[in-house]
Every structure is written in structure tokens, then in C-alpha cells.
Tab-separated table of C-alpha atoms in Angstrom:
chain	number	residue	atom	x	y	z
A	60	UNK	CA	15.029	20.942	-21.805
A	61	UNK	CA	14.994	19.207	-25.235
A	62	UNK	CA	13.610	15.808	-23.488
A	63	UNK	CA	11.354	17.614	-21.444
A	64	UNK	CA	9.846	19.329	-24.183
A	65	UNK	CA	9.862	15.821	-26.256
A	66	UNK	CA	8.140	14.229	-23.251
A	67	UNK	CA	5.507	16.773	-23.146
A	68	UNK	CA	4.289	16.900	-26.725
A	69	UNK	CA	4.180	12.972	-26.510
A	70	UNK	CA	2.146	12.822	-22.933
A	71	UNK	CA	0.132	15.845	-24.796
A	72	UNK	CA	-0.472	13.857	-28.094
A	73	UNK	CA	-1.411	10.668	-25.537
A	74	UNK	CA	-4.514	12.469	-23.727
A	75	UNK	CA	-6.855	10.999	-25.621
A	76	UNK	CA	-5.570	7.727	-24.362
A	77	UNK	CA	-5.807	9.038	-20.935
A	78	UNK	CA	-9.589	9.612	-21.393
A	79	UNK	CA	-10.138	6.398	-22.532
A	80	UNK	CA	-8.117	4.718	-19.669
A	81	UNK	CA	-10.451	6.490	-17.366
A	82	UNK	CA	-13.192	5.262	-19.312
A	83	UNK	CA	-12.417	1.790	-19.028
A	84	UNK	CA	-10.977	1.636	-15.177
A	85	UNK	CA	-14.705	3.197	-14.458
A	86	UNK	CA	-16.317	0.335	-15.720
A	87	UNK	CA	-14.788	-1.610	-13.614
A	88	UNK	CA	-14.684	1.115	-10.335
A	89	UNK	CA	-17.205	4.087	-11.014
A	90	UNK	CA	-15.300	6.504	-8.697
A	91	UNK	CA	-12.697	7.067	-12.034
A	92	UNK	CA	-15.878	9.339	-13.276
A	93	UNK	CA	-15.666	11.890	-10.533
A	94	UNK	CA	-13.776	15.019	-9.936
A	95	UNK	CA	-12.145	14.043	-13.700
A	96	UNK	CA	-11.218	17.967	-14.361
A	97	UNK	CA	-8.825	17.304	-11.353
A	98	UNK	CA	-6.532	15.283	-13.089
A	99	UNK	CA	-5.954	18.708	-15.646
A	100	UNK	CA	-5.284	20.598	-13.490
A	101	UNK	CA	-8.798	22.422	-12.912
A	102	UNK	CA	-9.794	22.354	-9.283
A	103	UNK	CA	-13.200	23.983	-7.230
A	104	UNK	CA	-12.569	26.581	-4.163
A	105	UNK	CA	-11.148	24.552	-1.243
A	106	UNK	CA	-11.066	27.895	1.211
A	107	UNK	CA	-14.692	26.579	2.676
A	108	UNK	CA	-12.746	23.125	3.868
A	109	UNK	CA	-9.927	24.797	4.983
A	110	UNK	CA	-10.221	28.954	5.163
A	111	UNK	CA	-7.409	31.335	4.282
A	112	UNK	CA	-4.718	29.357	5.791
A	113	UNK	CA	-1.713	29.102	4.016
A	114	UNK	CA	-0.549	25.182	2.667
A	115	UNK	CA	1.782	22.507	2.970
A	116	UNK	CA	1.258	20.024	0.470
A	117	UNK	CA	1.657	16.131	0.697
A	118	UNK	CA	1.450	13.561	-2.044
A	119	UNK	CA	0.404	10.068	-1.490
A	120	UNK	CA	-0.780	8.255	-4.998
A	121	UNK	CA	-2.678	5.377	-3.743
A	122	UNK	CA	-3.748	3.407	-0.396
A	123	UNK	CA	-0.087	1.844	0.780
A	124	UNK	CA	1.795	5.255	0.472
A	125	UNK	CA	-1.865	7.467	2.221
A	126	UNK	CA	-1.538	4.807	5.121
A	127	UNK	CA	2.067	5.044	5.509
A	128	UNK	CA	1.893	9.482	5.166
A	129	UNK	CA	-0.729	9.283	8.617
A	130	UNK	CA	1.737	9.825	10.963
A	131	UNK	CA	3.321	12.228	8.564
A	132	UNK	CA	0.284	14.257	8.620
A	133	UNK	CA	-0.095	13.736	12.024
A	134	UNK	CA	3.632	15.352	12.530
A	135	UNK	CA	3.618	18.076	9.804
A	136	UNK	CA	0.162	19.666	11.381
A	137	UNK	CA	1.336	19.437	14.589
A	138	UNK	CA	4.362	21.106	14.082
A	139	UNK	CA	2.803	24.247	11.645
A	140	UNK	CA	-0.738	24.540	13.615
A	141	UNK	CA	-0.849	27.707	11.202
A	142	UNK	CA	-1.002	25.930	8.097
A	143	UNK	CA	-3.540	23.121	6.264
A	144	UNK	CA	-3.000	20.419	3.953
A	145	UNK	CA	-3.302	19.774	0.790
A	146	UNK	CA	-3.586	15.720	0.298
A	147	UNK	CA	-2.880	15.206	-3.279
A	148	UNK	CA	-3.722	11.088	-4.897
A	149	UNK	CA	-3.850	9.318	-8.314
A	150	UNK	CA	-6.518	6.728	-7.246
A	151	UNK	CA	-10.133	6.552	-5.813
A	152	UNK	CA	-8.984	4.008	-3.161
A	153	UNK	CA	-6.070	6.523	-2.152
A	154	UNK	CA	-8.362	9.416	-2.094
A	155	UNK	CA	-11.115	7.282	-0.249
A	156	UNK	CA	-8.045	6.208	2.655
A	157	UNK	CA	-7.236	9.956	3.029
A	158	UNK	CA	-11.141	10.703	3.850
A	159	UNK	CA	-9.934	8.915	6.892
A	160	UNK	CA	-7.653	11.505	8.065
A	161	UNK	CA	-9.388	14.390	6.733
A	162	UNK	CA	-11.939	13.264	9.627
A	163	UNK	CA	-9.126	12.765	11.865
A	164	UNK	CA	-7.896	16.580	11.520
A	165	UNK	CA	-11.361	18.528	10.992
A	166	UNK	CA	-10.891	21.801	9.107
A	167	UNK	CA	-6.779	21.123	8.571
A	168	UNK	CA	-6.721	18.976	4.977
A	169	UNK	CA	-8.259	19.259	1.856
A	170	UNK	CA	-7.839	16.486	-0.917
A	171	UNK	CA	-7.556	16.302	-4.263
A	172	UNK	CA	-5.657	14.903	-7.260
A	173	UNK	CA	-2.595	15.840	-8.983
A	174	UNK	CA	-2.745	16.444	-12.537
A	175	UNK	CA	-1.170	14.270	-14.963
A	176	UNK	CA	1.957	15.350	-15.856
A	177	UNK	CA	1.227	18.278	-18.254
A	178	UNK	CA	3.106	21.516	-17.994
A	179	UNK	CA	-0.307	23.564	-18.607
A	180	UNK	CA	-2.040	20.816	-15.877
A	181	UNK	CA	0.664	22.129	-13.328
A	182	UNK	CA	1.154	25.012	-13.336
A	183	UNK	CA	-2.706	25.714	-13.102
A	184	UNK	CA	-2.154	23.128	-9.935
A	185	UNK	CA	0.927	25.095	-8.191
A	186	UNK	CA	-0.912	28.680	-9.560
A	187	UNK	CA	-4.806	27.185	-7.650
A	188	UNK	CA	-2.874	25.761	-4.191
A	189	UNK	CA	0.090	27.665	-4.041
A	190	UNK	CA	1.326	25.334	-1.825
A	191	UNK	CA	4.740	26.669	0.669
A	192	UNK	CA	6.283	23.728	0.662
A	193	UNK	CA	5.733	19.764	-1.155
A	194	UNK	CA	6.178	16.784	-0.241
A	195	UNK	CA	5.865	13.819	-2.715
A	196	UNK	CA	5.656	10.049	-1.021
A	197	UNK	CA	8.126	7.093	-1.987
A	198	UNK	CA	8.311	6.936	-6.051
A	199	UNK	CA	6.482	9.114	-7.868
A	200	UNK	CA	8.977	11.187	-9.710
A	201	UNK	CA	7.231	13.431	-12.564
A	202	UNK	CA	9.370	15.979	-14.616
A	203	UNK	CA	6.928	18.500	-15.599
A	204	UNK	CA	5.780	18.746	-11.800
A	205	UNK	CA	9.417	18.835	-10.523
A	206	UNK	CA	10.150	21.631	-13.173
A	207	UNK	CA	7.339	23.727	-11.930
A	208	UNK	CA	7.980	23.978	-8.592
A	209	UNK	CA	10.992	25.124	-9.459
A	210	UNK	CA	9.934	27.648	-11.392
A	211	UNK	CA	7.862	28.867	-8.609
A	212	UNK	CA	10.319	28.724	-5.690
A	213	UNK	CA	8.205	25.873	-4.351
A	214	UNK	CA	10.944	23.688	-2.129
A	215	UNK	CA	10.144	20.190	-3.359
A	216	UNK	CA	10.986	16.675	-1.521
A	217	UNK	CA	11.210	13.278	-2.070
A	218	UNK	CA	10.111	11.384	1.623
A	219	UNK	CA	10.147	7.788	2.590
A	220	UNK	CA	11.822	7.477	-1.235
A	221	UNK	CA	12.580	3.897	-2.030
A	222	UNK	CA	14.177	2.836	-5.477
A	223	UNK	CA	14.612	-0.838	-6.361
A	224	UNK	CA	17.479	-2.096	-8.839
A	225	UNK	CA	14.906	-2.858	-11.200
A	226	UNK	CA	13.033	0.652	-11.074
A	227	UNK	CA	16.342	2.347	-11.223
A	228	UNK	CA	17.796	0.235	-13.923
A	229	UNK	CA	14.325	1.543	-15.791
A	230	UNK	CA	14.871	5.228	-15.295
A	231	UNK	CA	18.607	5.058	-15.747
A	232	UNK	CA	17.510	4.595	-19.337
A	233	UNK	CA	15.512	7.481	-19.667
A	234	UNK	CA	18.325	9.723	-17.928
A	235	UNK	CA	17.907	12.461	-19.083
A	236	UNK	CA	14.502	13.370	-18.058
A	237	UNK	CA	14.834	12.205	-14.484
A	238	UNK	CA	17.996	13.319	-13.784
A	239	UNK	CA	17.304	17.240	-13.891
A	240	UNK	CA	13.832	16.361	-11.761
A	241	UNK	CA	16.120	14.550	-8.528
A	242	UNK	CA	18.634	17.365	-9.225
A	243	UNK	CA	15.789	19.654	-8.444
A	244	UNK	CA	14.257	18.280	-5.715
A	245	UNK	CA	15.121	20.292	-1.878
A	246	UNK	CA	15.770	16.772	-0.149
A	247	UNK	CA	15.259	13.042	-0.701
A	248	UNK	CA	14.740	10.999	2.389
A	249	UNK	CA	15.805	7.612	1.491
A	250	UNK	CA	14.346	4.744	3.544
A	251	UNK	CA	17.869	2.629	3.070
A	252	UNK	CA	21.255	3.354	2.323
A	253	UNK	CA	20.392	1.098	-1.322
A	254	UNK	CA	17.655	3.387	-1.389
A	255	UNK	CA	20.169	6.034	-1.521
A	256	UNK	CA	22.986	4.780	-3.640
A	257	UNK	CA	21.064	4.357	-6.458
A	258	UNK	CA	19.041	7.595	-6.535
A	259	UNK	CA	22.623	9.656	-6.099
A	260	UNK	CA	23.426	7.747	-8.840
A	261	UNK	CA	20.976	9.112	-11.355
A	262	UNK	CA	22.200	12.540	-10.104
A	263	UNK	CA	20.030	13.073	-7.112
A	264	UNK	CA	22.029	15.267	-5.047
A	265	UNK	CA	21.029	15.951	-1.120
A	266	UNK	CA	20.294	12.949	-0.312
A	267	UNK	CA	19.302	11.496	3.583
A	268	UNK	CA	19.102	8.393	4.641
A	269	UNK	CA	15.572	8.649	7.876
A	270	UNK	CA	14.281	5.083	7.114
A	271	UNK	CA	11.344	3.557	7.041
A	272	UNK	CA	8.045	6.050	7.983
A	273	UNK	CA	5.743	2.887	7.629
A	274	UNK	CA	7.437	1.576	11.024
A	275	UNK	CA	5.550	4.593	12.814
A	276	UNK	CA	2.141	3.934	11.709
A	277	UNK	CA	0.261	2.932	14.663
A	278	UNK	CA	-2.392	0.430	13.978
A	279	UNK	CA	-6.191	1.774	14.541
A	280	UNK	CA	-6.962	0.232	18.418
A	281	UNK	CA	-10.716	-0.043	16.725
A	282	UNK	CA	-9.247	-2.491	14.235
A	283	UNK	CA	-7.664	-4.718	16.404
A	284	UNK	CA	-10.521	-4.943	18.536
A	285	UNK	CA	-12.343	-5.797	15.327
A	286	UNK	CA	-9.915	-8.412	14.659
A	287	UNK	CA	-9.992	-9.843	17.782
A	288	UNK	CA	-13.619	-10.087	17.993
A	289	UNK	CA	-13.579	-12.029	14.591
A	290	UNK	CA	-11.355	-14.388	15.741
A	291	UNK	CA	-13.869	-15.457	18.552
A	292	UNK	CA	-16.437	-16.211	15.409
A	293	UNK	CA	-14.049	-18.094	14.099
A	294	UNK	CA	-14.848	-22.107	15.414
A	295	UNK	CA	-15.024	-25.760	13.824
A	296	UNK	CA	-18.093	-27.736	14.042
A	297	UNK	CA	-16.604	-29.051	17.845
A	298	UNK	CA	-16.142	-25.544	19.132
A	299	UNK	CA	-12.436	-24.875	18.901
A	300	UNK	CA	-10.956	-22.073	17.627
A	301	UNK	CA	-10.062	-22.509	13.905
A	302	UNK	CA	-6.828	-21.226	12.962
A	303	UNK	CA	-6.769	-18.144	10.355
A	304	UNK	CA	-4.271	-18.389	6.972
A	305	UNK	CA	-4.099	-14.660	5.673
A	306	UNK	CA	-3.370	-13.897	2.432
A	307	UNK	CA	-2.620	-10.217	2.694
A	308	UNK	CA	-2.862	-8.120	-0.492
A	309	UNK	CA	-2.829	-10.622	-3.227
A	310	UNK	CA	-2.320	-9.428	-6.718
A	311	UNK	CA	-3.774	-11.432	-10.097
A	312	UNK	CA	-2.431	-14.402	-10.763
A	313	UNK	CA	-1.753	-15.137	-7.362
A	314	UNK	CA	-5.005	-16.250	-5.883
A	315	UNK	CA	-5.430	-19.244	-8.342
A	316	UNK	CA	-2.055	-20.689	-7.320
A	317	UNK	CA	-2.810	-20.449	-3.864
A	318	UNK	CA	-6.040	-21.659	-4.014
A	319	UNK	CA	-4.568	-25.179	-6.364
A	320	UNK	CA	-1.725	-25.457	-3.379
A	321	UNK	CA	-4.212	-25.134	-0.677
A	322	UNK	CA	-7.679	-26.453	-1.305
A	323	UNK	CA	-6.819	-30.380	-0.207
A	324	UNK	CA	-6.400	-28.931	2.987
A	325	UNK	CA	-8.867	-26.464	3.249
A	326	UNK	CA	-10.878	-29.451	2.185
A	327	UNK	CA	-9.609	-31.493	5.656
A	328	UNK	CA	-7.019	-33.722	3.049
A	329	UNK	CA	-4.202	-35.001	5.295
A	330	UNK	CA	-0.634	-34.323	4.837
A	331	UNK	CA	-0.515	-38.311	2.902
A	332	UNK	CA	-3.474	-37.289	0.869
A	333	UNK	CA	-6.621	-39.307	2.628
A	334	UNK	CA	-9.846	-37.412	3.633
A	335	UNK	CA	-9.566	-37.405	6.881
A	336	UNK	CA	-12.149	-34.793	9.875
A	337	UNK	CA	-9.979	-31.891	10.859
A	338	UNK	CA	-10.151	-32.594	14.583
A	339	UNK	CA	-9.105	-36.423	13.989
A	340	UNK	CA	-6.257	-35.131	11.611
A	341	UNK	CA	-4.959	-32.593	13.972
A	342	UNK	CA	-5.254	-35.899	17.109
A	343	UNK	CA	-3.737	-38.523	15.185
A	344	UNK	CA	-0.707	-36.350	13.648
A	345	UNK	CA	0.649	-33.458	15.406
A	346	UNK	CA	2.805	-32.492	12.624
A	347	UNK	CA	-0.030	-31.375	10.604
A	348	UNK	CA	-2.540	-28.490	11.157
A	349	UNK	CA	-6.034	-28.627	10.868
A	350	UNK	CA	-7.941	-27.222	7.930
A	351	UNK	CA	-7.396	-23.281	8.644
A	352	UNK	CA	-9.890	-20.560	7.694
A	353	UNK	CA	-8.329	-19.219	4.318
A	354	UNK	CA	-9.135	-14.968	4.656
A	355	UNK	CA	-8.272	-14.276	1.243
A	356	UNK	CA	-7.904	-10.207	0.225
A	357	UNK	CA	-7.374	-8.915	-2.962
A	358	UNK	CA	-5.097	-5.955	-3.412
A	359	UNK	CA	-7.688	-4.074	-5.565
A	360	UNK	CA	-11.262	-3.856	-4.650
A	361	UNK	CA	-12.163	-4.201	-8.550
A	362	UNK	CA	-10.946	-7.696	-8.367
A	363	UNK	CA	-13.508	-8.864	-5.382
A	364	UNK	CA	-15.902	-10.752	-7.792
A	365	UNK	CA	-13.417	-11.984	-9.833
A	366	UNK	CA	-11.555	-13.680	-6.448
A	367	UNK	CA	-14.812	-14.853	-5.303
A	368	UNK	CA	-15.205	-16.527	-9.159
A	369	UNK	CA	-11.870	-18.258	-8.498
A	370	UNK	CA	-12.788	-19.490	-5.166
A	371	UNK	CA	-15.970	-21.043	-6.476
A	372	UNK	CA	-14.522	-22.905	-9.616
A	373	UNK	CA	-13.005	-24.675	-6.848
A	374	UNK	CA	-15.946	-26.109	-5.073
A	375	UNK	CA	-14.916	-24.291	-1.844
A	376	UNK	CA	-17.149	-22.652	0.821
A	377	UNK	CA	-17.445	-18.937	0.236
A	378	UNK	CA	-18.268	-15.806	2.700
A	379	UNK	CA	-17.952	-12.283	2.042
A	380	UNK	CA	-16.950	-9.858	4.634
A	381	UNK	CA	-19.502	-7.218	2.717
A	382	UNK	CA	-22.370	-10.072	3.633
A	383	UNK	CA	-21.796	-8.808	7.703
A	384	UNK	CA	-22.086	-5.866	9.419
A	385	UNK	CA	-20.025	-5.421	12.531
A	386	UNK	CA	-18.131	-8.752	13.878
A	387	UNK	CA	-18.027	-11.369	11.297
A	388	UNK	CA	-20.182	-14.530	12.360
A	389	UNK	CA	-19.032	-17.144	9.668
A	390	UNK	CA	-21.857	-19.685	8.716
A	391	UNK	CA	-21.039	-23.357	9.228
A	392	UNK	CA	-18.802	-25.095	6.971
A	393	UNK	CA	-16.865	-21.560	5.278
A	394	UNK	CA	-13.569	-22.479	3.804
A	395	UNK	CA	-12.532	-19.098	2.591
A	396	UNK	CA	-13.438	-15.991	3.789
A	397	UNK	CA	-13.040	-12.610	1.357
A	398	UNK	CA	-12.374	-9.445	2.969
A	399	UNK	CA	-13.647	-7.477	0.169
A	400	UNK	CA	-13.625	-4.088	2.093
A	401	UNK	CA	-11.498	-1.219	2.943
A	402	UNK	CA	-9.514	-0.256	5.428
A	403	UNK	CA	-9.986	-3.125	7.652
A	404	UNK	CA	-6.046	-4.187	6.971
A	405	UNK	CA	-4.864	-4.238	10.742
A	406	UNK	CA	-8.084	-6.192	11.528
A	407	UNK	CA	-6.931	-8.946	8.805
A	408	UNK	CA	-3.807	-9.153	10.501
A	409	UNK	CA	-5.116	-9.168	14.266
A	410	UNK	CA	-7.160	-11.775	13.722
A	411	UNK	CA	-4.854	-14.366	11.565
A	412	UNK	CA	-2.406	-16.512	12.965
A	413	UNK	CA	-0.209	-16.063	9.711
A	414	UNK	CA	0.056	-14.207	6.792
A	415	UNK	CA	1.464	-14.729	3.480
A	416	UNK	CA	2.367	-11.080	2.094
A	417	UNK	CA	0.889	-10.563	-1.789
A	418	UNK	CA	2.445	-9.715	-4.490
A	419	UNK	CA	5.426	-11.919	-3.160
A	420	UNK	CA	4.562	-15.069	-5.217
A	421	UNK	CA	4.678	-13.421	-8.705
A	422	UNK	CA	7.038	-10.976	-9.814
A	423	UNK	CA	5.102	-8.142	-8.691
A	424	UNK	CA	7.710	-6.925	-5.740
A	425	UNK	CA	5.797	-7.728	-2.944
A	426	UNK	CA	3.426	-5.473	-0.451
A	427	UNK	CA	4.675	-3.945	2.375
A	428	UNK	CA	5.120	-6.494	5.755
A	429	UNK	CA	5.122	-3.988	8.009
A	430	UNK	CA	1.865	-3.531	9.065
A	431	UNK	CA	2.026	-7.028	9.974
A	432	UNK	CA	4.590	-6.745	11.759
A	433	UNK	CA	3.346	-3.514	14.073
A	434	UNK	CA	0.193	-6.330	14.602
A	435	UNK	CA	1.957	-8.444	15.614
A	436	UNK	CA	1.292	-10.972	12.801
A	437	UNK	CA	4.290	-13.483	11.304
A	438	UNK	CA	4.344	-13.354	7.374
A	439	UNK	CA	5.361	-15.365	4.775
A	440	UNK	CA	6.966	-13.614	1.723
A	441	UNK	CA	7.539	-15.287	-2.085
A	442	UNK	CA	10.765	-14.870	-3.797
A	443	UNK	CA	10.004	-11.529	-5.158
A	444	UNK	CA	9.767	-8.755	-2.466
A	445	UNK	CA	12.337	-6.357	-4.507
A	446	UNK	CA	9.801	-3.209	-3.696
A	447	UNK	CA	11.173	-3.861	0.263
A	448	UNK	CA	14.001	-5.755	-0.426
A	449	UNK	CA	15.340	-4.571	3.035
A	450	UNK	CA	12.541	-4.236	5.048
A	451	UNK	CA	11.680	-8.283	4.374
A	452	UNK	CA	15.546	-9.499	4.401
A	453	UNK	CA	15.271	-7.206	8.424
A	454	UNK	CA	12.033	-9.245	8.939
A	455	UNK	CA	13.480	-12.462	8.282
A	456	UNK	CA	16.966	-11.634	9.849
A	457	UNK	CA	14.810	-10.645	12.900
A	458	UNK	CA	12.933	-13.549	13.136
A	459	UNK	CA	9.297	-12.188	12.421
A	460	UNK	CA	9.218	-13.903	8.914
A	461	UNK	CA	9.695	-16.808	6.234
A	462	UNK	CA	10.795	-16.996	2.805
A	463	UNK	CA	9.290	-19.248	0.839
A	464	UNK	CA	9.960	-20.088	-2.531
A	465	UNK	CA	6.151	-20.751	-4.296
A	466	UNK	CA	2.591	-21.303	-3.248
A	467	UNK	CA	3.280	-25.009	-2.634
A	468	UNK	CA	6.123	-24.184	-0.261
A	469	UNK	CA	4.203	-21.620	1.485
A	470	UNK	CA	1.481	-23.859	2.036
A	471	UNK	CA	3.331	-26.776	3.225
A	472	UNK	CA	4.994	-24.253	5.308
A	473	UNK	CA	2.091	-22.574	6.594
A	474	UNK	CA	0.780	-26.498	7.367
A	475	UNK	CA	3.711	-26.794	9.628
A	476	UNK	CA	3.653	-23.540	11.131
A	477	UNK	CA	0.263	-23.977	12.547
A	478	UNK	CA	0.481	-26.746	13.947
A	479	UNK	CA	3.339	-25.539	15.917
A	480	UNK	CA	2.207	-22.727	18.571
A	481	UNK	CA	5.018	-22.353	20.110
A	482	UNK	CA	6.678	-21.618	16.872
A	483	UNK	CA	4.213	-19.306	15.843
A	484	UNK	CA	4.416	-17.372	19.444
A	485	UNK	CA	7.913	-16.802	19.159
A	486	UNK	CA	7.468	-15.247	15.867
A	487	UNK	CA	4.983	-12.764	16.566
A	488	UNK	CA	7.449	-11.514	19.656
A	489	UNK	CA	10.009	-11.181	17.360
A	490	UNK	CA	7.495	-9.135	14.610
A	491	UNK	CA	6.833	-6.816	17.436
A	492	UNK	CA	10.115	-6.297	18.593
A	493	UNK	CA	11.140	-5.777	14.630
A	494	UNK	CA	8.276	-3.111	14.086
A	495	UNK	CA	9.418	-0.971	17.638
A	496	UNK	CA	13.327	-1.528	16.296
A	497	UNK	CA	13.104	0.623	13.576
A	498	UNK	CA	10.700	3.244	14.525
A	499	UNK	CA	11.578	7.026	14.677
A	500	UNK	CA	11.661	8.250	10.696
A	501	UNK	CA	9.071	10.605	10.706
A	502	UNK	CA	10.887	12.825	13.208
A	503	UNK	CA	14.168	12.195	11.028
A	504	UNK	CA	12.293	13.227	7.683
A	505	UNK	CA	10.879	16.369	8.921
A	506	UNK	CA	14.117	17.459	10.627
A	507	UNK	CA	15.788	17.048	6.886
A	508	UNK	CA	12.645	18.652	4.946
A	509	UNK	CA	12.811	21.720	7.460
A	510	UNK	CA	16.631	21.908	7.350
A	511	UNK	CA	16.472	24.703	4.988
């Protein structure tokens, strides 16, 4: 109680610090400026979304953890057709990803944000909702929330929780506030046993291993039409089909190394260095790939000019997805495509013929490679993927991906992987067969949440 109340004078004294890191993130995305007297805890009547019906509550704080709650969602209203939901986020891009299944379940979910971590700023939150029951997605472990819904009787759970040695050898050091927050959680559903270990051992205490719920998310059928329709845009001055490099996700820092290790190819370099045409390249030396379309997505849509900067400072051809409605329909002579928009992910990865996971060649922890996998899409992923440490080591066990050791590696890799189709074909079998392997953990988490 003594840390607790420490920690809350200290995140009380820091609020004017909050305010001015709202400030600055909305000069850079303007959607930090709205619904601001959510994050205290001061919310408008939601009965108009949703009516009188009583809630379950669901937290997902940004766009990986709202597109891995969908089937979730999906699940939880299908099994309490009584209830709504409350869809609780942290960012603008999360919130904007949920729109997508408020439209999906008219009438059923109602979003909004959860407070910062003030004890005033929630319990105005638990006394506006009054949720039944919460459920809080993969990391996001907040004392002042956790003690509240204990103080109201609110059953509280920890779903699809992953923990890597690194987080937990951060919060092992601040003990004494997390450990009386796991302790009061109903459940945890650990994706992995790891996942597990190390939570019971900063005193978590029911704790169930369900897996991974990512493996159940279905990719849109809309995207991967989109995807596929791209790819048919996608030709070389002599017709053929160019192949499609993806780099999924990428975080800062990231794109400039790729972009040094890749633009002599992209350029139509050969593997010895001469400028050479991409279709007499790929004739005269099977061994190395033609000059692929680089699709090149940032993992933060703030960063889409910035990217675009990089890409230019290199003298390479430039298109926007933004620049097209519909289909893409590159112009003549693109090197790099940007997919600066949202929600389009599973179209990325239906229409490359590889993909290098972000966040993977920097000690960042790597995205998630699953998506990739359920489109059937091989991946290459850096040295650092501790955030799904066993999701990636599966991947690569299973044959549906590559470790590679720096953007110079993963482009000489990616140079040999394309030019090898029957290579390439065998992986993405082996990427589907991973991503049906290891489905079924939504059913598993909601049998543990509702075991009470």
C-alpha cells in the first residue's frame, strides 16, 4: 500500500508532463487532441451506442493487441448475446482498428480509452462503465486499475499475457508494486509456458497456459483479394510479374539500414556489383533474383513522410499507396512502394512473396509473424524477436521462416530466396500449416476467464 500510494503521488505530480506529451504526439498525429477528458477518467453517455445492456469490458492498447482481441470479441459476444462491450485503447491507431469491429457488431461495443493510471481517473472509469467482468490484452499491467477492480468486486484477467525475460527482469525490480496487481488479477492466460514461469514468479498466482489468440485471427477475405489484385499491377518494363520484398512493420532506425543493404539491387546491381537490366540478370545467373518491388511499411503512421524522406535521399523511385484508390497501378520504373495506410496488413502480406518482420533488425523485440503466417507469407526475422521469442523459434522450427542476423544478411538472403520458387513454395505450405497448428486459444481463454 506504501508503494502504491508512492506511485500515485509521483504519476499525480507527473500530469503536467502527461499534457504536454499529448501536446507534442498531436503535432505529429492530430487525433491525440480528441476525446482528451477520456484519458481522466471523464467519459460522455454511451447508453445511445449500446442501450441499457449490462458490460463486459476488453482492453486492447494499440493496433497489434485490437487485431489480435477480434476473434475475442467475436467469441465473448457470441457467447453473452445479453451483454455489450466496452473496447477500452491508449492510442488513436488502436481506437481507429476497433472502429472496425464496432461496424462488425452494430449496437454491441462502445469504445473508449482507459484513464491513465490515477486512482481518482479509475475509479470514475469502473464507477461510469461498471463493467461485470475485464479483460486486459497481453502486457498492460497498471496497479491503480488492478486495485480498483478489486475494490469493486470487478473479476479482472490477464488474456493472451506474454512476458519476455527482459520485461520481467524490468518489473522484478519494481516488485512491489506489481506483485499485489498479478496477485489480484481472477486469471492470467499465458500464451507459453515461459510466458507463465516468469509471471508466477513475480507472484502471479492462477495462472493458465491457452496460447497464442493471434493464431485465430482470420485474415479479412477483402484483403487478400486486395492483395492479390495488386500483385497483378505489379510488372517490369517486359511484362513479367515483379517479385514483392515486404518489409512488414518497420520501426526507426530500421528503414535506413535496409534501404543502404538493398538499393544496388533495387537499382538492377548484380550479385558481383555491375549494372546489369533485371531480365538479363535474372537469364544469365539463376542464382540471383531480379530487382524486387521493395513495399516498405512503417509501424507508425506518423513516420510515413519521414520513410518516404529516407527513400528519396537515396535516389530511388517512390509511390505511395495514399496516391491510389482501389488496386494499386504502380507507374513505370517504382522501386519502393510505401503502404502508408491502415489496416491493409493482410493485403501487404498477400501480395509479397517475402517478408522481413520489423522491429527484428534493432533491438526493438520484433512484430508479431503471425499474420504472415495465417497469409500464407514466409518471413524473415532479425536477431531480436524477444517480444515472440516462441512464436518465431515455432516459425522457424516449422519451416515457415528465416533468421537472419542484419539487414545485409537479410538481403542477400532475400536475393537468394527469390530466385528460388520452389524454395519459396515450400515455405509458404509450411507458414500455413504453422498458423492452423496452433489455433484454438480463444476457446481455451474463455473457458479459464468463465471458470469462476
Amino acid at each position: 500500500m506504501m508503494l502504491r500510494a508512492l506511485y500515485s503521488t509521483a504519476f499525480t505530480l507527473a500530469q503536467p508532463l502527461l499534457h504536454a506529451r499529448l501536446a507534442w504526439r498531436a503535432r505529429r498525429q492530430p487525433e491525440y487532441r480528441e476525446h482528451v477528458g477520456e484519458r481522466w477518467g471523464h467519459y460522455p453517455d454511451h447508453h445511445a451506442q449500446i442501450g441499457e445492456r449490462p458490460l463486459l469490458w476488453l482492453h486492447a492498447v494499440s493496433v497489434g493487441e485490437t487485431r489480435a482481441a477480434a476473434p475475442l470479441v467475436d467469441a465473448l459476444l457470441a457467447a453473452h448475446p445479453q451483454h455489450a462491450l466496452l473496447l477500452t485503447h491508449m492510442t488513436p491507431t488502436g481506437r481507429a482498428t476497433g472502429a472496425e469491429l464496432v461496424a462488425r457488431h452494430p449496437g454491441r461495443i462502445v469504445q473508449a480509452y482507459l484513464p491513465y493510471d490515477l486512482p481518482g481517473a479509475c475509479a470514475r472509469f469502473f464507477a461510469h462503465f461498471q463493467p461485470e467482468r475485464g479483460l486486459i490484452m497481453e502486457t498492460e499491467i497498471w496497479p491503480n486499475l488492478c486495485a480498483a477492480a478489486a475494490a469493486r468486486g470487478v473479476p479482472l484477467a490477464l488474456v493472451n499475457a506474454r512476458l519476455s525475460a527482459r520485461s520481467a527482469t524490468g518489473y522484478a525490480r519494481i516488485r512491489g508494486l506489481i506483485e499485489p496487481a498479478l496477485a489480484s488479477l481472477s486469471v492470467i492466460a499465458a500464451q507459453t509456458e515461459a510466458d507463465a514461469e516468469r509471471l508466477r514468479a513475480l507472484g502471479a498466482r492462477r495462472v493458465v497456459v491457452c496460447g497464442n489468440i493471434k493464431f485465430d485471427v482470420t485474415p479479412a477475405p477483402d484483403k487478400l483479394a486486395l492483395g492479390a489484385a495488386w500483385k497483378t499491377g505489379f510488372v517490369s518494363a517486359d511484362g513479367a510479374t515483379r517479385p514483392v520484398l515486404l518489409a512488414a512493420s518497420t520501426r526507426d532506425g530500421e528503414e535506413a539500414l535496409l534501404l543502404d543493404a538493398l538499393s544496388g539491387w533495387l537499382a538492377g546491381v548484380n550479385a558481383s556489383g555491375s549494372a546489369a537490366d533485371a531480365t538479363a540478370n535474372s537469364a544469365t545467373n539463376e542464382a540471383d533474383a531480379a530487382p524486387p518491388l521493395l513495399l516498405l511499411v512503417p509501424r507508425h503512421p506518423q513516420r510515413f513522410d519521414e520513410v518516404a524522406a529516407l527513400v528519396a535521399e537515396r535516389g530511388l523511385s517512390l509511390a505511395r499507396r495514399s496516391s491510389f484508390a482501389g488496386a494499386v497501378a504502380l507507374p513505370p520504373g517504382t522501386q519502393v512502394l510505401l503502404g502508408d495506410s491502415m489496416g491493409e496488413m493482410a493485403a501487404y502480406y498477400a501480395t509479397a512473396d517475402l517478408a522481413l518482420i520489423g522491429g527484428s533488425l534493432l533491438p526493438f523485440g520484433a512484430q508479431n509473424l503471425i499474420e504472415a503466417a495465417a497469409c500464407g507469407c514466409p518471413t524473415l526475422v532479425g536477431p531480436h524477436s524477444f517480444n515472440f521469442a516462441q512464436a518465431t523459434a515455432d516459425a522457424i522450427a516449422a519451416g515457415a521462416a528465416r533468421r537472419v542476423a542484419d539487414a545485409a544478411d537479410a538481403a542477400n538472403t532475400a536475393r537468394a530466396l527469390l530466385a528460388d520458387e520452389k524454395a519459396l513454395a515450400l515455405m509458404r505450405e509450411c507458414a500455413l500449416a504453422f498458423s492452423r497448428a496452433h489455433r484454438g486459444a480463444t476457446a481455451r481463454t474463455l473457458a479459464a476467464v468463465f471458470a469462476d
